[in-house]
Backbone as CSV, one residue per row, in Angstrom:
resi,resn,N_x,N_y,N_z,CA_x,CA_y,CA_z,C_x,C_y,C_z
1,UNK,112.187,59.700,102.821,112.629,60.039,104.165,112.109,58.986,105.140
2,UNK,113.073,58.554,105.861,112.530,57.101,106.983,111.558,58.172,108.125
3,UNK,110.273,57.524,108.337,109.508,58.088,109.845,110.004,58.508,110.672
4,UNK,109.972,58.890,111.809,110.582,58.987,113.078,110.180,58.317,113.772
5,UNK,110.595,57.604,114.617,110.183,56.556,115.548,109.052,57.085,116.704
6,UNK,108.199,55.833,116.895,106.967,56.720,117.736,107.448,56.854,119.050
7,UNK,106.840,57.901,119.854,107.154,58.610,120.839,105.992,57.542,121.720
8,UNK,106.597,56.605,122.431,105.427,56.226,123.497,106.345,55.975,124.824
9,UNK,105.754,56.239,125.840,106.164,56.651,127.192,105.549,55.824,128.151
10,UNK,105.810,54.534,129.015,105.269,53.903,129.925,105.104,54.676,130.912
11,UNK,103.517,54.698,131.447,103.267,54.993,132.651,102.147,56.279,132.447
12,UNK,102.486,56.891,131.124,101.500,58.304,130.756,100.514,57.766,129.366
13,UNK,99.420,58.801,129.825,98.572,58.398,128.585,98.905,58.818,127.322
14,UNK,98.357,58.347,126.096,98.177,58.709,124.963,97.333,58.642,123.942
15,UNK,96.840,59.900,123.010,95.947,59.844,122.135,96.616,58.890,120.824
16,UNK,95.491,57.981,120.980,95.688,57.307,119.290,94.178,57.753,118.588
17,UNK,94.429,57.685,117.059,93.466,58.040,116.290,94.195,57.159,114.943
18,UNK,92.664,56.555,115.185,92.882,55.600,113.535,92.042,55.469,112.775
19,UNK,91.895,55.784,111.337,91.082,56.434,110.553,91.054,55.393,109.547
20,UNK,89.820,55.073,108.715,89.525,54.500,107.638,90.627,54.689,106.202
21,UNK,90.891,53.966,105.712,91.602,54.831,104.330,90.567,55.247,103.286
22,UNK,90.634,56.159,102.973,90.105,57.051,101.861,88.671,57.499,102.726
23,UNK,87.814,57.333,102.105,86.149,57.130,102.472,85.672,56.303,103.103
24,UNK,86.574,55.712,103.296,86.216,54.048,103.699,85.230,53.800,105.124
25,UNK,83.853,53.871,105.651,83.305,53.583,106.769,83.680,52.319,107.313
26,UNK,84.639,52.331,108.689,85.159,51.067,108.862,83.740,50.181,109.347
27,UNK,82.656,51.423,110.750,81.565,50.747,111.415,79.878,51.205,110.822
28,UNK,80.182,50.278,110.089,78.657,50.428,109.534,77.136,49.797,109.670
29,UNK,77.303,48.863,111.527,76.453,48.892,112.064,76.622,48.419,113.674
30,UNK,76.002,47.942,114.661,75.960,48.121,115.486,76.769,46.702,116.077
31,UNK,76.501,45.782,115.656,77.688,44.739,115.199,79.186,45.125,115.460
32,UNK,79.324,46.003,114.235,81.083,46.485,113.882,81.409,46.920,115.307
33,UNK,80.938,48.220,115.496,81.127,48.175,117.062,81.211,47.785,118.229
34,UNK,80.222,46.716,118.393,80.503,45.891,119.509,81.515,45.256,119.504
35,UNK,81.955,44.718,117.986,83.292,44.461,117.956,84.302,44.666,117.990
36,UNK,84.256,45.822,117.321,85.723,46.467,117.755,85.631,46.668,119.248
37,UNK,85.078,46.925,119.927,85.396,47.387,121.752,85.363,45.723,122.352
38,UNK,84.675,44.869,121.441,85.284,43.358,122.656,86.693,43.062,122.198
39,UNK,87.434,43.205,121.028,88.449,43.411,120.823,89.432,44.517,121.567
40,UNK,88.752,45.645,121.981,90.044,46.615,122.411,90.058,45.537,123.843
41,UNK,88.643,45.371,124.529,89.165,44.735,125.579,90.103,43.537,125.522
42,UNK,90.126,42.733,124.967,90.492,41.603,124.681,91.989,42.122,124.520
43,UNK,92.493,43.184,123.943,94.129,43.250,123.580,94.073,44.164,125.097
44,UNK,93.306,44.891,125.537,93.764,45.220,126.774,94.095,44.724,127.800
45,UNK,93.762,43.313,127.755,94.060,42.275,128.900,95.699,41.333,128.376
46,UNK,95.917,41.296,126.919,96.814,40.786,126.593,97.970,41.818,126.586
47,UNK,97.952,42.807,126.498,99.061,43.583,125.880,99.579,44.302,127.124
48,UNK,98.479,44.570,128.303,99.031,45.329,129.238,99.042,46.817,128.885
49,UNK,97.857,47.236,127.968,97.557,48.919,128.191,95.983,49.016,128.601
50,UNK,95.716,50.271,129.482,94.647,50.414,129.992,94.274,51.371,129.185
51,UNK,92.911,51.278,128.841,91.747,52.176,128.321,91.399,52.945,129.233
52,UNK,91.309,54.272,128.881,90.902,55.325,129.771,89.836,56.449,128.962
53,UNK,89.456,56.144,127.862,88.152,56.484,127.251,88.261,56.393,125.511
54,UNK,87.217,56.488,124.972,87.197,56.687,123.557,86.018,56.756,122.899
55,UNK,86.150,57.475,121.523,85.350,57.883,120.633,84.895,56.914,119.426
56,UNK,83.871,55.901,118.646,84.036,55.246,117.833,83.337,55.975,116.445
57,UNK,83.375,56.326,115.650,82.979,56.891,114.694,82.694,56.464,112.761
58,UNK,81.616,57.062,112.387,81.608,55.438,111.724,83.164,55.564,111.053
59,UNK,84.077,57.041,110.849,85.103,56.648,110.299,86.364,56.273,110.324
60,UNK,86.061,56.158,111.986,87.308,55.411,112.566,87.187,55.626,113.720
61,UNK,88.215,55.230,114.749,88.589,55.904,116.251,89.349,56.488,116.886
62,UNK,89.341,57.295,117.899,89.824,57.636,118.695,90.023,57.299,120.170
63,UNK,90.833,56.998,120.499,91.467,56.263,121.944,91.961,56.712,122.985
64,UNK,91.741,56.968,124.006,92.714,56.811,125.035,93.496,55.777,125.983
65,UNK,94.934,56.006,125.513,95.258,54.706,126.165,96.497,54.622,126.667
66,UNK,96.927,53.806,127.773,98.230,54.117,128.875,98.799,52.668,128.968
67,UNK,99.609,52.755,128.153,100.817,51.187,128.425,101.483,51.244,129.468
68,UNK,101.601,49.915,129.855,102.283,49.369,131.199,103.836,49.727,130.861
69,UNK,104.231,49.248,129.123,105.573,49.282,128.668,105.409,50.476,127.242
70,UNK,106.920,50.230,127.168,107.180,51.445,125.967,106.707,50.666,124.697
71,UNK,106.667,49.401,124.330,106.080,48.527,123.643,104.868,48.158,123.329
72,UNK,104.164,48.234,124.441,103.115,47.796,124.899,101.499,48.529,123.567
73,UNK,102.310,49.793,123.622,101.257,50.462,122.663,100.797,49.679,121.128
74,UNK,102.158,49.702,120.812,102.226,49.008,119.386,101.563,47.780,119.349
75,UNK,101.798,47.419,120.186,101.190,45.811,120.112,100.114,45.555,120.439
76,UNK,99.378,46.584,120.927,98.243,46.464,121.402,97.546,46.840,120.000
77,UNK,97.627,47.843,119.180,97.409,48.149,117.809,97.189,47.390,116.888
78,UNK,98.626,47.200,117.066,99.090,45.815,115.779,97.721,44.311,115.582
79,UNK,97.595,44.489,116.993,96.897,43.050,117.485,95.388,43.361,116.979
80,UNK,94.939,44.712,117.329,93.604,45.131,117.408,93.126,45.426,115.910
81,UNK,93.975,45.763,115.344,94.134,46.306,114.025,94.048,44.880,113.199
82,UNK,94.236,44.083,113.384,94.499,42.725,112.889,93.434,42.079,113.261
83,UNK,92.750,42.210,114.010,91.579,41.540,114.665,90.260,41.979,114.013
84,UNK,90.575,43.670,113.908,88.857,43.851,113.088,89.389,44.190,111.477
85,UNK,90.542,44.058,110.831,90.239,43.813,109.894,89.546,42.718,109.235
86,UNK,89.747,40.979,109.997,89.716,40.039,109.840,88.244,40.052,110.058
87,UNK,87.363,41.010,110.928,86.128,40.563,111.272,85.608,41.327,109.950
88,UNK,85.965,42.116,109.716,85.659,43.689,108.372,85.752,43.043,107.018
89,UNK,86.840,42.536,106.839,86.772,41.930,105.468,85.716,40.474,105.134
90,UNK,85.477,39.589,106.513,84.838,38.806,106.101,82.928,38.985,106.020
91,UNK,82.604,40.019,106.558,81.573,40.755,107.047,81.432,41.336,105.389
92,UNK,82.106,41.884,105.147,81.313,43.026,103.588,82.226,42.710,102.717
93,UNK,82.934,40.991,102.351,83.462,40.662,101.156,84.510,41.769,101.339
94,UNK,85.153,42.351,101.848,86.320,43.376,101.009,87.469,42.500,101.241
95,UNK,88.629,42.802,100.524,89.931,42.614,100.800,91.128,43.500,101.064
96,UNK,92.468,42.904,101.662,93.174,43.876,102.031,92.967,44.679,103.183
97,UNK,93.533,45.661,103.347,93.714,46.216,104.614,92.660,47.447,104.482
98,UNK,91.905,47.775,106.141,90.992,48.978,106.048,91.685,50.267,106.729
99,UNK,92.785,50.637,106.831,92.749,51.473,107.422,94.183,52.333,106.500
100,UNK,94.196,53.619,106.984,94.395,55.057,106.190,95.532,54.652,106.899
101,UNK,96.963,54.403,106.745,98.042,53.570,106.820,98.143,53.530,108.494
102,UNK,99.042,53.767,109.039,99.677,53.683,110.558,99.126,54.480,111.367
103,UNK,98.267,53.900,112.204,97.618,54.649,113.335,98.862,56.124,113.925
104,UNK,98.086,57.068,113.917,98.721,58.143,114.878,98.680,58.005,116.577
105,UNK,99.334,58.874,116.771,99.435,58.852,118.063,100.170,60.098,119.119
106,UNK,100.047,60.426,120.195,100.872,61.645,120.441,100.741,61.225,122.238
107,UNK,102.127,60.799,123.081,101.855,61.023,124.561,101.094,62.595,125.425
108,UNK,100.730,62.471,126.148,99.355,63.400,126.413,100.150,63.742,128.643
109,UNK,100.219,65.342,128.534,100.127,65.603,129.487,98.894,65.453,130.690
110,UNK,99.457,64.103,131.919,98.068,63.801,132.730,97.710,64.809,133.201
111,UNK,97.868,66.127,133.300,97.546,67.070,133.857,95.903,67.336,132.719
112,UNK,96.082,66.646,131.565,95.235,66.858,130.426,94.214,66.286,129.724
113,UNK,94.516,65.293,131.079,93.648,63.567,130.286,91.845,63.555,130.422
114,UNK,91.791,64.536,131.407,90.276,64.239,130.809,89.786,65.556,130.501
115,UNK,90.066,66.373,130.069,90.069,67.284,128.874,89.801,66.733,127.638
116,UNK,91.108,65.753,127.016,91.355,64.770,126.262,90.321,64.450,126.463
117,UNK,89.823,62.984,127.084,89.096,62.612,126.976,87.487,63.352,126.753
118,UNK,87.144,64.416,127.248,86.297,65.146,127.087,86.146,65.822,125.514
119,UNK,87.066,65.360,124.949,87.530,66.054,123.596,86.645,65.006,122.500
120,UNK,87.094,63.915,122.954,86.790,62.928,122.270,85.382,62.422,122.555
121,UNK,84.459,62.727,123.626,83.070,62.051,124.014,82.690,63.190,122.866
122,UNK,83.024,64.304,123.007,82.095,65.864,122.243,82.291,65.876,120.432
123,UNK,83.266,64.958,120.248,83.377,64.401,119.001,82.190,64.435,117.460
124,UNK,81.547,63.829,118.439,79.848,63.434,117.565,79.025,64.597,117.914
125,UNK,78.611,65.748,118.438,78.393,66.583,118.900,79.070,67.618,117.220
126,UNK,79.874,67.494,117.286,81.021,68.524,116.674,80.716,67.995,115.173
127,UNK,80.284,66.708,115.021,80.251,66.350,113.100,78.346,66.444,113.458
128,UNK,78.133,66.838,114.113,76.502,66.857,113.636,75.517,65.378,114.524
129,UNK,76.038,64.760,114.874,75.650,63.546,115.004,74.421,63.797,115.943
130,UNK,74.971,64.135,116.981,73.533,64.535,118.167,74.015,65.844,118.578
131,UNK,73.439,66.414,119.484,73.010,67.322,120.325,73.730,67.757,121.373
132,UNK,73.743,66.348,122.118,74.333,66.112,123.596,75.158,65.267,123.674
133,UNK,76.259,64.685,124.458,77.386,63.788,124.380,76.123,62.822,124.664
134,UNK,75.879,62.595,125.844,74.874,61.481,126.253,74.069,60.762,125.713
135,UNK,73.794,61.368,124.366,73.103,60.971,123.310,73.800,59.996,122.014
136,UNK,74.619,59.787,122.240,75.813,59.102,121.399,76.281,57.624,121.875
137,UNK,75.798,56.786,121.700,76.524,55.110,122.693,77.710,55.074,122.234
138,UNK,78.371,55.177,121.494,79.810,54.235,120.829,80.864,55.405,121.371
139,UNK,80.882,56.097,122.980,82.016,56.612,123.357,81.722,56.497,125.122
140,UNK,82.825,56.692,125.767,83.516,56.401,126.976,82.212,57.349,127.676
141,UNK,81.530,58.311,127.628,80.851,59.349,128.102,79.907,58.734,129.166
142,UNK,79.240,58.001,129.247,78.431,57.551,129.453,78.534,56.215,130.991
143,UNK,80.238,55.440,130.397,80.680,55.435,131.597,81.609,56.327,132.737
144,UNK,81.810,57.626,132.451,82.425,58.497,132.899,81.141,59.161,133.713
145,UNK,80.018,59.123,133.296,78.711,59.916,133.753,77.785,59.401,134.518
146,UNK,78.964,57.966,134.809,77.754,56.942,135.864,76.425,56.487,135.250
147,UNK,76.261,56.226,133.678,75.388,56.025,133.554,75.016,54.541,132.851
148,UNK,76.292,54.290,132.749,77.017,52.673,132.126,78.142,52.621,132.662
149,UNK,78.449,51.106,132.802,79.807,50.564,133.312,80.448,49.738,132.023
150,UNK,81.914,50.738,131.642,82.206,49.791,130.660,83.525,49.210,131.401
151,UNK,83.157,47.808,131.635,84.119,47.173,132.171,85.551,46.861,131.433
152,UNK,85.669,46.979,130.608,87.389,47.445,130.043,87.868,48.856,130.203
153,UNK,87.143,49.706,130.491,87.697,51.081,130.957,88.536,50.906,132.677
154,UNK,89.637,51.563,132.417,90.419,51.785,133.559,90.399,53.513,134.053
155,UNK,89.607,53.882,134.963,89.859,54.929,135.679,91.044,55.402,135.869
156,UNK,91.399,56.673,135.697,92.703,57.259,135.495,92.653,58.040,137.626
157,UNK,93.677,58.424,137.814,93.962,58.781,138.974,93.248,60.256,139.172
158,UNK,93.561,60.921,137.797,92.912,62.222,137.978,91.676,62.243,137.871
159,UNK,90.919,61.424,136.953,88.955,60.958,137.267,88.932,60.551,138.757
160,UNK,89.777,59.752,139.520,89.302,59.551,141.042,89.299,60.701,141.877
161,UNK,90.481,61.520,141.490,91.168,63.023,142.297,89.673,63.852,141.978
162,UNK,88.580,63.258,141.504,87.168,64.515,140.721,86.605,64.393,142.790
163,UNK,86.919,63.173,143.478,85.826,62.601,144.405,85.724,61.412,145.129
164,UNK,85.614,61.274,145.989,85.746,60.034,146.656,84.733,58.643,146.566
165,UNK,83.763,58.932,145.583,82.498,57.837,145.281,82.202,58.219,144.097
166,UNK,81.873,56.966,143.589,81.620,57.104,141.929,80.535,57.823,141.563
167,UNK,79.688,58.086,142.512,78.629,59.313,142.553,79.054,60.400,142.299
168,UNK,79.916,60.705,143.188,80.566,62.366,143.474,81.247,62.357,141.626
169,UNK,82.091,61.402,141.895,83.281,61.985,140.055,81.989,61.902,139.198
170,UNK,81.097,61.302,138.940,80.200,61.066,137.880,79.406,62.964,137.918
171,UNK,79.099,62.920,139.137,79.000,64.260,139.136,79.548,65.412,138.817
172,UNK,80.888,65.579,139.198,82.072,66.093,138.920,82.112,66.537,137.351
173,UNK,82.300,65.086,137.079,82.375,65.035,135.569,81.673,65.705,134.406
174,UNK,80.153,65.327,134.696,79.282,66.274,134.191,78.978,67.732,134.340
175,UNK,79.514,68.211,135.374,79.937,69.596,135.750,80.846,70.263,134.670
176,UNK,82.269,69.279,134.606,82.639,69.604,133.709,82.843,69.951,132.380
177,UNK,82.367,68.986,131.923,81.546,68.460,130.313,80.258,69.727,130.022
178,UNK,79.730,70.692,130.998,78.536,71.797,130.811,78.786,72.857,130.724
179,UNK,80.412,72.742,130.934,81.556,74.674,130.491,82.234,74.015,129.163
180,UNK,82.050,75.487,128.033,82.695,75.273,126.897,84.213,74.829,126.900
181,UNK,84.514,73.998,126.082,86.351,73.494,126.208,86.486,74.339,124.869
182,UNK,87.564,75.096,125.519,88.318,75.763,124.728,88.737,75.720,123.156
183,UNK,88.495,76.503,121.998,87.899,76.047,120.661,89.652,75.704,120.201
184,UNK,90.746,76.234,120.543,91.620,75.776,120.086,92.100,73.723,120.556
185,UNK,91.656,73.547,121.357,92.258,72.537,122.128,92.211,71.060,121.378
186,UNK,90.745,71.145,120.987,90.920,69.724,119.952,91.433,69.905,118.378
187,UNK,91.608,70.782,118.092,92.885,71.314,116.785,94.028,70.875,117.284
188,UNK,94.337,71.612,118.211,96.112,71.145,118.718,96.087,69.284,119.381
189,UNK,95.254,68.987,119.466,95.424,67.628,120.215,95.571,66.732,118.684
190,UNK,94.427,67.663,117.952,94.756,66.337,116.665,95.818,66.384,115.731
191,UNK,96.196,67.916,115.860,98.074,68.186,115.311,99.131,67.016,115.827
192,UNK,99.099,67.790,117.069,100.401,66.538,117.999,99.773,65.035,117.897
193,UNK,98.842,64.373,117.409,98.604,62.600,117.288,99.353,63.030,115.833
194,UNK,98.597,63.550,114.913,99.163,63.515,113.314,100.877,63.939,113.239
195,UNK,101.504,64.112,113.982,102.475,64.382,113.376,103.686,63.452,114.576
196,UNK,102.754,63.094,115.812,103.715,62.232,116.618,104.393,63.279,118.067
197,UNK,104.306,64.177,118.044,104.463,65.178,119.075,103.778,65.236,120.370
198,UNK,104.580,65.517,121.444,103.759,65.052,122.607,102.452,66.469,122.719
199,UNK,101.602,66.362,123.843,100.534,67.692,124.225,100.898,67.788,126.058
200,UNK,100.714,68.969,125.445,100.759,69.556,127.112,101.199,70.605,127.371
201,UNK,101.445,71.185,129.022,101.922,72.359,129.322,103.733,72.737,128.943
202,UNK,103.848,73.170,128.982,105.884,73.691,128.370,106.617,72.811,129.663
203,UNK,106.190,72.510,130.656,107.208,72.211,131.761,107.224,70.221,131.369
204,UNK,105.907,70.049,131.221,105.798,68.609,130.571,106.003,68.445,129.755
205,UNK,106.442,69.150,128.526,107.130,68.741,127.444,108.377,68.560,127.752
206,UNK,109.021,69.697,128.285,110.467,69.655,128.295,111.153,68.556,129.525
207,UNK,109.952,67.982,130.199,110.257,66.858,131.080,110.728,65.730,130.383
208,UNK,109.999,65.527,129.207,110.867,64.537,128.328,112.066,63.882,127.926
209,UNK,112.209,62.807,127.779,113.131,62.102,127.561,113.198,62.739,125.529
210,UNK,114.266,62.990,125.368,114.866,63.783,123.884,115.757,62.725,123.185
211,UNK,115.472,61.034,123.443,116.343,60.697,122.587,116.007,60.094,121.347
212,UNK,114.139,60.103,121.048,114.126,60.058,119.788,113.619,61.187,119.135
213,UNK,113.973,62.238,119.702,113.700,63.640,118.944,112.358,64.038,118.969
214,UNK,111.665,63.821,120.011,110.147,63.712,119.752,109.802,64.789,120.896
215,UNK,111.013,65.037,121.802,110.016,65.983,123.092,109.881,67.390,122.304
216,UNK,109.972,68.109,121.708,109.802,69.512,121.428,109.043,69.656,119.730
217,UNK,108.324,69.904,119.611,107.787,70.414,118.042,109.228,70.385,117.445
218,UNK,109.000,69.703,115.911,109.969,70.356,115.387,110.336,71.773,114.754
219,UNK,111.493,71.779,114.530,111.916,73.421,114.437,111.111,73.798,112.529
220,UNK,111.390,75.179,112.989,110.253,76.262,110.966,111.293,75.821,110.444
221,UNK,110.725,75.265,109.826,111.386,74.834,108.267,111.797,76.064,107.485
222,UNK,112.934,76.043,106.392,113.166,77.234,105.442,114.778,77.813,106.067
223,UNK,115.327,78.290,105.437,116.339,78.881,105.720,117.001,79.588,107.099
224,UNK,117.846,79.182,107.272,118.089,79.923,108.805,118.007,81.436,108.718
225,UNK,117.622,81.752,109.863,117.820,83.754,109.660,119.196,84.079,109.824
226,UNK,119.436,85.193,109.491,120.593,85.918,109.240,121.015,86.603,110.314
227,UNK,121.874,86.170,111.670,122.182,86.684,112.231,123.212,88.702,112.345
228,UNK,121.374,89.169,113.029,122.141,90.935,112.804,123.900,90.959,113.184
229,UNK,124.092,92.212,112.150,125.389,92.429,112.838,126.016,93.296,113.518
């Protein structure tokens, strides 16, 4: 069966998540990481998508990210993806490709984005790693909390809408991040990246453009019902 073509939308954000293949630890020290993020910056200045937070994990990542173009996503991937394999394979002798095939992805209601993003700082929190988000370096948290500036991060409109000084949203922010997020929410966020489906409220889905079949879940599989008579 051919894929369905990816659903990416200029102008709105989207979750990507790209995972090691098999077992595979892509970042296995402090190195790998720095690299991969001078790389995201580096395709973020070429490709024309803005970073608006993310998770690095040793078994892959999670992204937030908003293309200028409908293109723009892929290529920013393609590029980045190509960049730390090349640093990965020459680093620990491996060959071939490191990653669990074609990055996912799912466009993301802005009404939702730093939820999202809040999804993804609490990440390491959630596999055991630490305690506290704050306690974790290799995610967006930290510049969201005023407590680092990561200069390839692009502030989203709704992080400014927290406050009028980077004091106030940093504040804001952490306010937010200290009430439980809802236990269904990062299940359904990592459904709609894995399967290509947008997230959000019913009025933003159906705002969608339907011409590659991507605005609505697809329909239950199995036999049609039997219309009563």
């Amino acid at each position: 069966m051919a894929r369905l073509t990816r659903c990416t939308i200029a102008g709105l954000p989207h979750l990507v998540v790209q995972k090691g293949a098999g077992r595979l630890d892509v970042f296995r020290s402090d190195e790998d990481y720095l690299y991969y993020l001078e790389s995201v910056r580096r395709c973020s200045e070429s490709s024309g998508v803005a970073v608006r937070g993310y998770v690095l994990l040793p078994a892959g990542a999670h992204l937030l990210l908003c293309p200028e173009t409908s293109l723009a996503l892929s290529h920013f991937m393609q590029e980045l993806s190509r960049r730390y394999v090349r640093w990965f394979n020459a680093r620990y002798l491996h060959s071939g490709t490191i990653w669990g095939g074609r990055f996912r992805s799912c466009v993301l209601d802005p009404a939702w984005e730093l939820e999202a993003c809040r999804y993804l700082e609490e990440l390491p929190i959630r596999l055991g790693f630490v305690l506290q988000p704050g306690q974790y370096v290799w995610s967006s948290y930290a510049h969201h909390t005023g407590t680092r500036v990561d200069e390839f991060l692009s502030d989203s409109p709704v992080l400014w809408a927290l406050g009028d000084s980077p004091q106030e949203r940093a504040r804001r922010y952490r306010q937010m991040c200290a009430t439980p997020q809802r236990e269904w929410f990062g299940r359904y966020l990592e459904k709609q990246a894995r399967r290509g489906w947008p997230a959000g409220e019913e009025p933003f889905v159906r705002s969608l453009p339907v011409e590659d079949g991507r605005r609505r879940p697809a329909r239950r599989q199995g036999r049609p019902r039997r219309k009563k008579q």
